[in-house]
Amino acid sequence: MVCHPELVHRVLMDSRTFDKGGPLYDRLRPLLGDGVGTCRHQEHRRQRRLLQPDFRTARVADHTAWMGEEVESVCREWRAGRQVDVSATMLALTTRVVSRVLFCDSLDATTAAEMRGCLATIVRGLFVRTVVPVDALFRVPTPANRRYRRAEDRLHAIVDAAIAERRGGTSDRTDVLGTLLAATRDQGATAITEQEVHDQLITLLFAGAETTALCLTSALDMLARHPEEERRLHAEVDAVLDAGRLPGPHELPRLVRTRLVLTETLRHRPPGWLFTRVTTKETELAGHRLPRGATVLYSPYLLHHDPASFPDPDRFRPDRWLPGQAVGVPHKAMIPFAAGSRKCIGDTFAMAEATLALAFVARNWRLRHLPGHVERLRPAATLGPRSLVMVCEPRAPRPTGTPPPADSPKSRAVAAPGVHDPRTAGGDCVDDA
Ligand code: HEM
């Protein structure tokens, strides 16, 4: 387990020596295949180059135009005093958003809902399958194993049907599926197989939906525990967003405190909390000899809770990311999206989506824990509240003409290290390696 920011950085920047692979990845392969998240170093650059353009800032800006619609639609059923399953709602939101980017509108509403159900089932069973080294356990036809297997089969079938439908049609939509199918028609070395199209879509669905949902759910949870932070956020969203109007790309640069809250949430509770690499040759790290094939772990959670990098690390304090204060944070200590050539491809996208969603919810609702609420976070493949139920209280709309609050940070605030700023980020880290 690599525990120092400098050493973690060394591991992440040298993906030739510290590659993806080993037992954990072998177990992910039946689900994710050999897509960009699981493939080996020698395959990675080509795959990443293919997908990167769909996640560049300019494309993300196009997507933000409709992200607000999706947030509004998942919160439409909320009513004063109603209990809402925040975890499920946020997963529904992020699955809708990511599937719209992948398949545009190829999935009808029933299939999309079914796909969300499959993702939720698989996410629940995935971690135990990756860490418990006894395959036979998962072949026993228990109800949970059967549910998992059915969900996996159905998800593969839905993705295959979406690919076949698009192939059979005349549409040339500019979504990720369009990009991938165009690459199957390439001549020579850049041509990709039908299997790769499938693997990339499944990888992006998995990588993009649950992580962002947990980030949003954790942020709402933390705000309910920290009324002063919630008040400051409300002041910002009241000043920036008109009640009833959907947030979009124009509001993003002004949602500075919203981004501070999300950045601190990603530090405090990084959804991706533990990852592994495998050494491809004998090497040395911090004076230790590592043989070829050694498993190396790194944990964003561990780095983010090290008092040497973050004073009072267990305290939720968004202000630590204000420009004047963030300068003290060692650059390599904040890695919610990792670093190097395997850095998250969807970082800019996720931050834009989460910022718009959190701002919309906070503009219209205050979410409260149920009386006596205690949630123990159980780490799984990802970290965050998986069954958070809260009570909705509508917020009073701001009277028109009210000036912005005095304590709202100005939009000159910079992005925290390791967190892409949707206003400025380039999003391309292919050449870091
Ligand atoms: C708050 C939300 C998110 C967090 C915290 C997050 C975090 C991460 C982290 C830490 C990694 C590196 C994993 C490793 O080192 O093994 C990663 C990789 C990845 N993420 Fe994300 N992610 C988020 C959202 C997204 C979204 C929205 C997408 C796409 C729609 C996405 C797609 C990917 C992919 C494809 C990879 C593999 C990249 C590669 O190996 O080249 N992620 N993510």
GROMACS .gro file of N, CA and C in nm, residues 150-253:
model
  312
  150ARG      N    1  -2.843  -1.241  -1.375
  150ARG     CA    2  -2.951  -1.193  -1.464
  150ARG      C    3  -2.925  -1.048  -1.504
  151ALA      N    4  -2.885  -0.966  -1.403
  151ALA     CA    5  -2.862  -0.824  -1.432
  151ALA      C    6  -2.747  -0.807  -1.531
  152GLU      N    7  -2.642  -0.887  -1.511
  152GLU     CA    8  -2.525  -0.877  -1.600
  152GLU      C    9  -2.564  -0.915  -1.743
  153ASP      N   10  -2.636  -1.029  -1.755
  153ASP     CA   11  -2.676  -1.075  -1.888
  153ASP      C   12  -2.766  -0.973  -1.957
  154ARG      N   13  -2.859  -0.919  -1.880
  154ARG     CA   14  -2.955  -0.826  -1.937
  154ARG      C   15  -2.886  -0.697  -1.982
  155LEU      N   16  -2.790  -0.651  -1.899
  155LEU     CA   17  -2.719  -0.528  -1.935
  155LEU      C   18  -2.641  -0.547  -2.066
  156HIS      N   19  -2.572  -0.661  -2.075
  156HIS     CA   20  -2.499  -0.687  -2.201
  156HIS      C   21  -2.597  -0.690  -2.318
  157ALA      N   22  -2.714  -0.751  -2.297
  157ALA     CA   23  -2.812  -0.761  -2.406
  157ALA      C   24  -2.865  -0.624  -2.446
  158ILE      N   25  -2.889  -0.538  -2.347
  158ILE     CA   26  -2.941  -0.403  -2.379
  158ILE      C   27  -2.838  -0.326  -2.461
  159VAL      N   28  -2.712  -0.334  -2.419
  159VAL     CA   29  -2.607  -0.260  -2.490
  159VAL      C   30  -2.592  -0.317  -2.633
  160ASP      N   31  -2.596  -0.450  -2.646
  160ASP     CA   32  -2.587  -0.511  -2.778
  160ASP      C   33  -2.702  -0.466  -2.868
  161ALA      N   34  -2.822  -0.460  -2.810
  161ALA     CA   35  -2.939  -0.421  -2.890
  161ALA      C   36  -2.925  -0.276  -2.936
  162ALA      N   37  -2.873  -0.189  -2.847
  162ALA     CA   38  -2.856  -0.048  -2.885
  162ALA      C   39  -2.755  -0.037  -3.000
  163ILE      N   40  -2.649  -0.119  -2.994
  163ILE     CA   41  -2.548  -0.115  -3.101
  163ILE      C   42  -2.612  -0.164  -3.231
  164ALA      N   43  -2.686  -0.276  -3.224
  164ALA     CA   44  -2.745  -0.335  -3.345
  164ALA      C   45  -2.846  -0.239  -3.407
  165GLU      N   46  -2.925  -0.175  -3.320
  165GLU     CA   47  -3.028  -0.084  -3.372
  165GLU      C   48  -2.963   0.032  -3.447
  166ARG      N   49  -2.856   0.083  -3.390
  166ARG     CA   50  -2.788   0.196  -3.455
  166ARG      C   51  -2.721   0.153  -3.585
  167ARG      N   52  -2.665   0.036  -3.585
  167ARG     CA   53  -2.600  -0.015  -3.707
  167ARG      C   54  -2.701  -0.031  -3.819
  168GLY      N   55  -2.820  -0.080  -3.781
  168GLY     CA   56  -2.924  -0.105  -3.881
  168GLY      C   57  -2.990   0.022  -3.930
  169GLY      N   58  -2.979   0.132  -3.857
  169GLY     CA   59  -3.049   0.255  -3.894
  169GLY      C   60  -2.963   0.345  -3.982
  170THR      N   61  -3.017   0.464  -4.009
  170THR     CA   62  -2.945   0.557  -4.096
  170THR      C   63  -2.884   0.671  -4.015
  171SER      N   64  -2.916   0.672  -3.885
  171SER     CA   65  -2.876   0.787  -3.804
  171SER      C   66  -2.723   0.796  -3.789
  172ASP      N   67  -2.674   0.920  -3.788
  172ASP     CA   68  -2.531   0.942  -3.769
  172ASP      C   69  -2.512   1.033  -3.648
  173ARG      N   70  -2.566   0.991  -3.534
  173ARG     CA   71  -2.566   1.080  -3.418
  173ARG      C   72  -2.425   1.099  -3.362
  174THR      N   73  -2.406   1.218  -3.303
  174THR     CA   74  -2.271   1.248  -3.254
  174THR      C   75  -2.260   1.215  -3.105
  175ASP      N   76  -2.290   1.093  -3.070
  175ASP     CA   77  -2.270   1.050  -2.932
  175ASP      C   78  -2.152   0.952  -2.929
  176VAL      N   79  -2.121   0.896  -2.810
  176VAL     CA   80  -2.006   0.807  -2.801
  176VAL      C   81  -2.027   0.682  -2.887
  177LEU      N   82  -2.150   0.633  -2.890
  177LEU     CA   83  -2.176   0.517  -2.977
  177LEU      C   84  -2.144   0.551  -3.123
  178GLY      N   85  -2.182   0.672  -3.165
  178GLY     CA   86  -2.151   0.716  -3.302
  178GLY      C   87  -2.001   0.717  -3.326
  179THR      N   88  -1.925   0.769  -3.230
  179THR     CA   89  -1.778   0.774  -3.242
  179THR      C   90  -1.723   0.632  -3.257
  180LEU      N   91  -1.774   0.541  -3.173
  180LEU     CA   92  -1.720   0.405  -3.173
  180LEU      C   93  -1.757   0.331  -3.302
  181LEU      N   94  -1.880   0.349  -3.346
  181LEU     CA   95  -1.919   0.279  -3.470
  181LEU      C   96  -1.841   0.333  -3.590
  182ALA      N   97  -1.815   0.462  -3.588
  182ALA     CA   98  -1.734   0.519  -3.698
  182ALA      C   99  -1.597   0.452  -3.698
  183ALA      N  100  -1.543   0.426  -3.579
  183ALA     CA  101  -1.409   0.364  -3.572
  183ALA      C  102  -1.412   0.218  -3.620
  184THR      N  103  -1.527   0.153  -3.612
  184THR     CA  104  -1.532   0.015  -3.666
  184THR      C  105  -1.523   0.018  -3.819
  185ARG      N  106  -1.560   0.132  -3.878
  185ARG     CA  107  -1.556   0.141  -4.025
  185ARG      C  108  -1.422   0.191  -4.077
  186ASP      N  109  -1.331   0.229  -3.983
  186ASP     CA  110  -1.197   0.275  -4.025
  186ASP      C  111  -1.124   0.164  -4.099
  187GLN      N  112  -1.030   0.205  -4.178
  187GLN     CA  113  -0.944   0.107  -4.245
  187GLN      C  114  -0.813   0.096  -4.166
  188GLY      N  115  -0.756  -0.021  -4.162
  188GLY     CA  116  -0.621  -0.037  -4.104
  188GLY      C  117  -0.619  -0.036  -3.952
  189ALA      N  118  -0.508   0.021  -3.897
  189ALA     CA  119  -0.477   0.005  -3.754
  189ALA      C  120  -0.578   0.071  -3.661
  190THR      N  121  -0.650   0.174  -3.708
  190THR     CA  122  -0.742   0.245  -3.618
  190THR      C  123  -0.879   0.178  -3.609
  191ALA      N  124  -0.902   0.076  -3.691
  191ALA     CA  125  -1.033   0.008  -3.688
  191ALA      C  126  -1.049  -0.068  -3.556
  192ILE      N  127  -1.170  -0.065  -3.500
  192ILE     CA  128  -1.192  -0.139  -3.375
  192ILE      C  129  -1.299  -0.246  -3.397
  193THR      N  130  -1.302  -0.343  -3.307
  193THR     CA  131  -1.396  -0.454  -3.324
  193THR      C  132  -1.530  -0.421  -3.259
  194GLU      N  133  -1.629  -0.501  -3.296
  194GLU     CA  134  -1.763  -0.488  -3.237
  194GLU      C  135  -1.755  -0.509  -3.085
  195GLN      N  136  -1.669  -0.603  -3.043
  195GLN     CA  137  -1.654  -0.632  -2.901
  195GLN      C  138  -1.602  -0.509  -2.827
  196GLU      N  139  -1.510  -0.437  -2.891
  196GLU     CA  140  -1.456  -0.319  -2.823
  196GLU      C  141  -1.564  -0.212  -2.806
  197VAL      N  142  -1.651  -0.199  -2.906
  197VAL     CA  143  -1.760  -0.101  -2.894
  197VAL      C  144  -1.840  -0.133  -2.768
  198HIS      N  145  -1.873  -0.259  -2.755
  198HIS     CA  146  -1.950  -0.305  -2.640
  198HIS      C  147  -1.875  -0.277  -2.508
  199ASP      N  148  -1.750  -0.315  -2.503
  199ASP     CA  149  -1.672  -0.300  -2.379
  199ASP      C  150  -1.659  -0.153  -2.338
  200GLN      N  151  -1.638  -0.066  -2.436
  200GLN     CA  152  -1.623   0.077  -2.400
  200GLN      C  153  -1.753   0.132  -2.345
  201LEU      N  154  -1.865   0.092  -2.404
  201LEU     CA  155  -1.993   0.146  -2.355
  201LEU      C  156  -2.020   0.099  -2.212
  202ILE      N  157  -1.995  -0.030  -2.188
  202ILE     CA  158  -2.020  -0.082  -2.052
  202ILE      C  159  -1.925  -0.014  -1.952
  203THR      N  160  -1.799   0.001  -1.991
  203THR     CA  161  -1.701   0.066  -1.902
  203THR      C  162  -1.746   0.207  -1.865
  204LEU      N  163  -1.788   0.284  -1.965
  204LEU     CA  164  -1.825   0.423  -1.937
  204LEU      C  165  -1.952   0.431  -1.854
  205LEU      N  166  -2.043   0.339  -1.877
  205LEU     CA  167  -2.165   0.336  -1.795
  205LEU      C  168  -2.129   0.314  -1.649
  206PHE      N  169  -2.043   0.216  -1.626
  206PHE     CA  170  -2.006   0.184  -1.489
  206PHE      C  171  -1.924   0.293  -1.425
  207ALA      N  172  -1.823   0.338  -1.499
  207ALA     CA  173  -1.732   0.436  -1.439
  207ALA      C  174  -1.804   0.568  -1.416
  208GLY      N  175  -1.903   0.600  -1.500
  208GLY     CA  176  -1.962   0.734  -1.496
  208GLY      C  177  -2.083   0.749  -1.408
  209ALA      N  178  -2.157   0.640  -1.384
  209ALA     CA  179  -2.286   0.659  -1.317
  209ALA      C  180  -2.272   0.660  -1.164
  210GLU      N  181  -2.214   0.557  -1.108
  210GLU     CA  182  -2.219   0.544  -0.963
  210GLU      C  183  -2.129   0.645  -0.891
  211THR      N  184  -2.011   0.668  -0.950
  211THR     CA  185  -1.918   0.762  -0.887
  211THR      C  186  -1.982   0.900  -0.867
  212THR      N  187  -2.040   0.951  -0.976
  212THR     CA  188  -2.097   1.087  -0.967
  212THR      C  189  -2.218   1.087  -0.874
  213ALA      N  190  -2.295   0.976  -0.877
  213ALA     CA  191  -2.413   0.968  -0.790
  213ALA      C  192  -2.369   0.971  -0.643
  214LEU      N  193  -2.263   0.899  -0.610
  214LEU     CA  194  -2.217   0.896  -0.471
  214LEU      C  195  -2.162   1.032  -0.429
  215CYS      N  196  -2.096   1.098  -0.521
  215CYS     CA  197  -2.044   1.232  -0.489
  215CYS      C  198  -2.161   1.325  -0.453
  216LEU      N  199  -2.266   1.321  -0.533
  216LEU     CA  200  -2.382   1.407  -0.507
  216LEU      C  201  -2.454   1.368  -0.378
  217THR      N  202  -2.471   1.238  -0.357
  217THR     CA  203  -2.541   1.194  -0.236
  217THR      C  204  -2.461   1.233  -0.113
  218SER      N  205  -2.330   1.212  -0.119
  218SER     CA  206  -2.245   1.251  -0.004
  218SER      C  207  -2.253   1.401   0.020
  219ALA      N  208  -2.255   1.481  -0.087
  219ALA     CA  209  -2.260   1.627  -0.069
  219ALA      C  210  -2.390   1.666   0.001
  220LEU      N  211  -2.502   1.605  -0.039
  220LEU     CA  212  -2.630   1.639   0.025
  220LEU      C  213  -2.632   1.594   0.171
  221ASP      N  214  -2.571   1.480   0.196
  221ASP     CA  215  -2.559   1.428   0.332
  221ASP      C  216  -2.475   1.526   0.417
  222MET      N  217  -2.361   1.567   0.364
  222MET     CA  218  -2.272   1.655   0.440
  222MET      C  219  -2.337   1.791   0.466
  223LEU      N  220  -2.411   1.841   0.367
  223LEU     CA  221  -2.475   1.972   0.385
  223LEU      C  222  -2.578   1.966   0.498
  224ALA      N  223  -2.653   1.855   0.505
  224ALA     CA  224  -2.752   1.843   0.612
  224ALA      C  225  -2.685   1.835   0.749
  225ARG      N  226  -2.561   1.789   0.752
  225ARG     CA  227  -2.488   1.782   0.880
  225ARG      C  228  -2.418   1.913   0.914
  226HIS      N  229  -2.407   2.003   0.816
  226HIS     CA  230  -2.332   2.127   0.838
  226HIS      C  231  -2.418   2.246   0.796
  227PRO      N  232  -2.509   2.289   0.884
  227PRO     CA  233  -2.606   2.393   0.847
  227PRO      C  234  -2.542   2.523   0.799
  228GLU      N  235  -2.426   2.558   0.853
  228GLU     CA  236  -2.364   2.683   0.810
  228GLU      C  237  -2.316   2.672   0.664
  229GLU      N  238  -2.262   2.556   0.629
  229GLU     CA  239  -2.219   2.536   0.489
  229GLU      C  240  -2.341   2.536   0.398
  230GLU      N  241  -2.449   2.478   0.448
  230GLU     CA  242  -2.572   2.474   0.369
  230GLU      C  243  -2.626   2.615   0.347
  231ARG      N  244  -2.620   2.696   0.452
  231ARG     CA  245  -2.671   2.834   0.440
  231ARG      C  246  -2.591   2.911   0.334
  232ARG      N  247  -2.459   2.891   0.337
  232ARG     CA  248  -2.376   2.964   0.239
  232ARG      C  249  -2.404   2.917   0.096
  233LEU      N  250  -2.427   2.787   0.084
  233LEU     CA  251  -2.458   2.735  -0.050
  233LEU      C  252  -2.592   2.792  -0.097
  234HIS      N  253  -2.690   2.792  -0.007
  234HIS     CA  254  -2.821   2.845  -0.043
  234HIS      C  255  -2.809   2.991  -0.088
  235ALA      N  256  -2.727   3.067  -0.015
  235ALA     CA  257  -2.710   3.207  -0.052
  235ALA      C  258  -2.657   3.218  -0.195
  236GLU      N  259  -2.562   3.132  -0.229
  236GLU     CA  260  -2.507   3.139  -0.366
  236GLU      C  261  -2.612   3.101  -0.471
  237VAL      N  262  -2.677   2.986  -0.449
  237VAL     CA  263  -2.769   2.941  -0.554
  237VAL      C  264  -2.888   3.036  -0.567
  238ASP      N  265  -2.928   3.098  -0.455
  238ASP     CA  266  -3.038   3.194  -0.464
  238ASP      C  267  -2.997   3.315  -0.548
  239ALA      N  268  -2.870   3.350  -0.537
  239ALA     CA  269  -2.823   3.465  -0.613
  239ALA      C  270  -2.802   3.432  -0.760
  240VAL      N  271  -2.764   3.309  -0.789
  240VAL     CA  272  -2.724   3.275  -0.927
  240VAL      C  273  -2.840   3.218  -1.009
  241LEU      N  274  -2.925   3.139  -0.945
  241LEU     CA  275  -3.029   3.070  -1.022
  241LEU      C  276  -3.165   3.130  -0.994
  242ASP      N  277  -3.245   3.148  -1.097
  242ASP     CA  278  -3.384   3.189  -1.076
  242ASP      C  279  -3.465   3.066  -1.041
  243ALA      N  280  -3.554   3.080  -0.941
  243ALA     CA  281  -3.638   2.966  -0.902
  243ALA      C  282  -3.716   2.920  -1.024
  244GLY      N  283  -3.721   2.789  -1.044
  244GLY     CA  284  -3.800   2.735  -1.156
  244GLY      C  285  -3.722   2.730  -1.286
  245ARG      N  286  -3.612   2.807  -1.298
  245ARG     CA  287  -3.535   2.800  -1.424
  245ARG      C  288  -3.427   2.695  -1.413
  246LEU      N  289  -3.404   2.623  -1.520
  246LEU     CA  290  -3.304   2.516  -1.515
  246LEU      C  291  -3.165   2.576  -1.525
  247PRO      N  292  -3.071   2.526  -1.445
  247PRO     CA  293  -2.934   2.576  -1.458
  247PRO      C  294  -2.869   2.521  -1.585
  248GLY      N  295  -2.780   2.596  -1.643
  248GLY     CA  296  -2.713   2.551  -1.767
  248GLY      C  297  -2.572   2.603  -1.771
  249PRO      N  298  -2.509   2.600  -1.891
  249PRO     CA  299  -2.368   2.636  -1.900
  249PRO      C  300  -2.338   2.778  -1.854
  250HIS      N  301  -2.437   2.869  -1.868
  250HIS     CA  302  -2.408   3.009  -1.833
  250HIS      C  303  -2.393   3.028  -1.682
  251GLU      N  304  -2.459   2.941  -1.606
  251GLU     CA  305  -2.453   2.956  -1.460
  251GLU      C  306  -2.328   2.892  -1.402
  252LEU      N  307  -2.271   2.795  -1.472
  252LEU     CA  308  -2.158   2.718  -1.416
  252LEU      C  309  -2.046   2.806  -1.357
  253PRO      N  310  -1.997   2.906  -1.432
  253PRO     CA  311  -1.883   2.982  -1.378
  253PRO      C  312  -1.916   3.054  -1.249
   0.00000   0.00000   0.00000
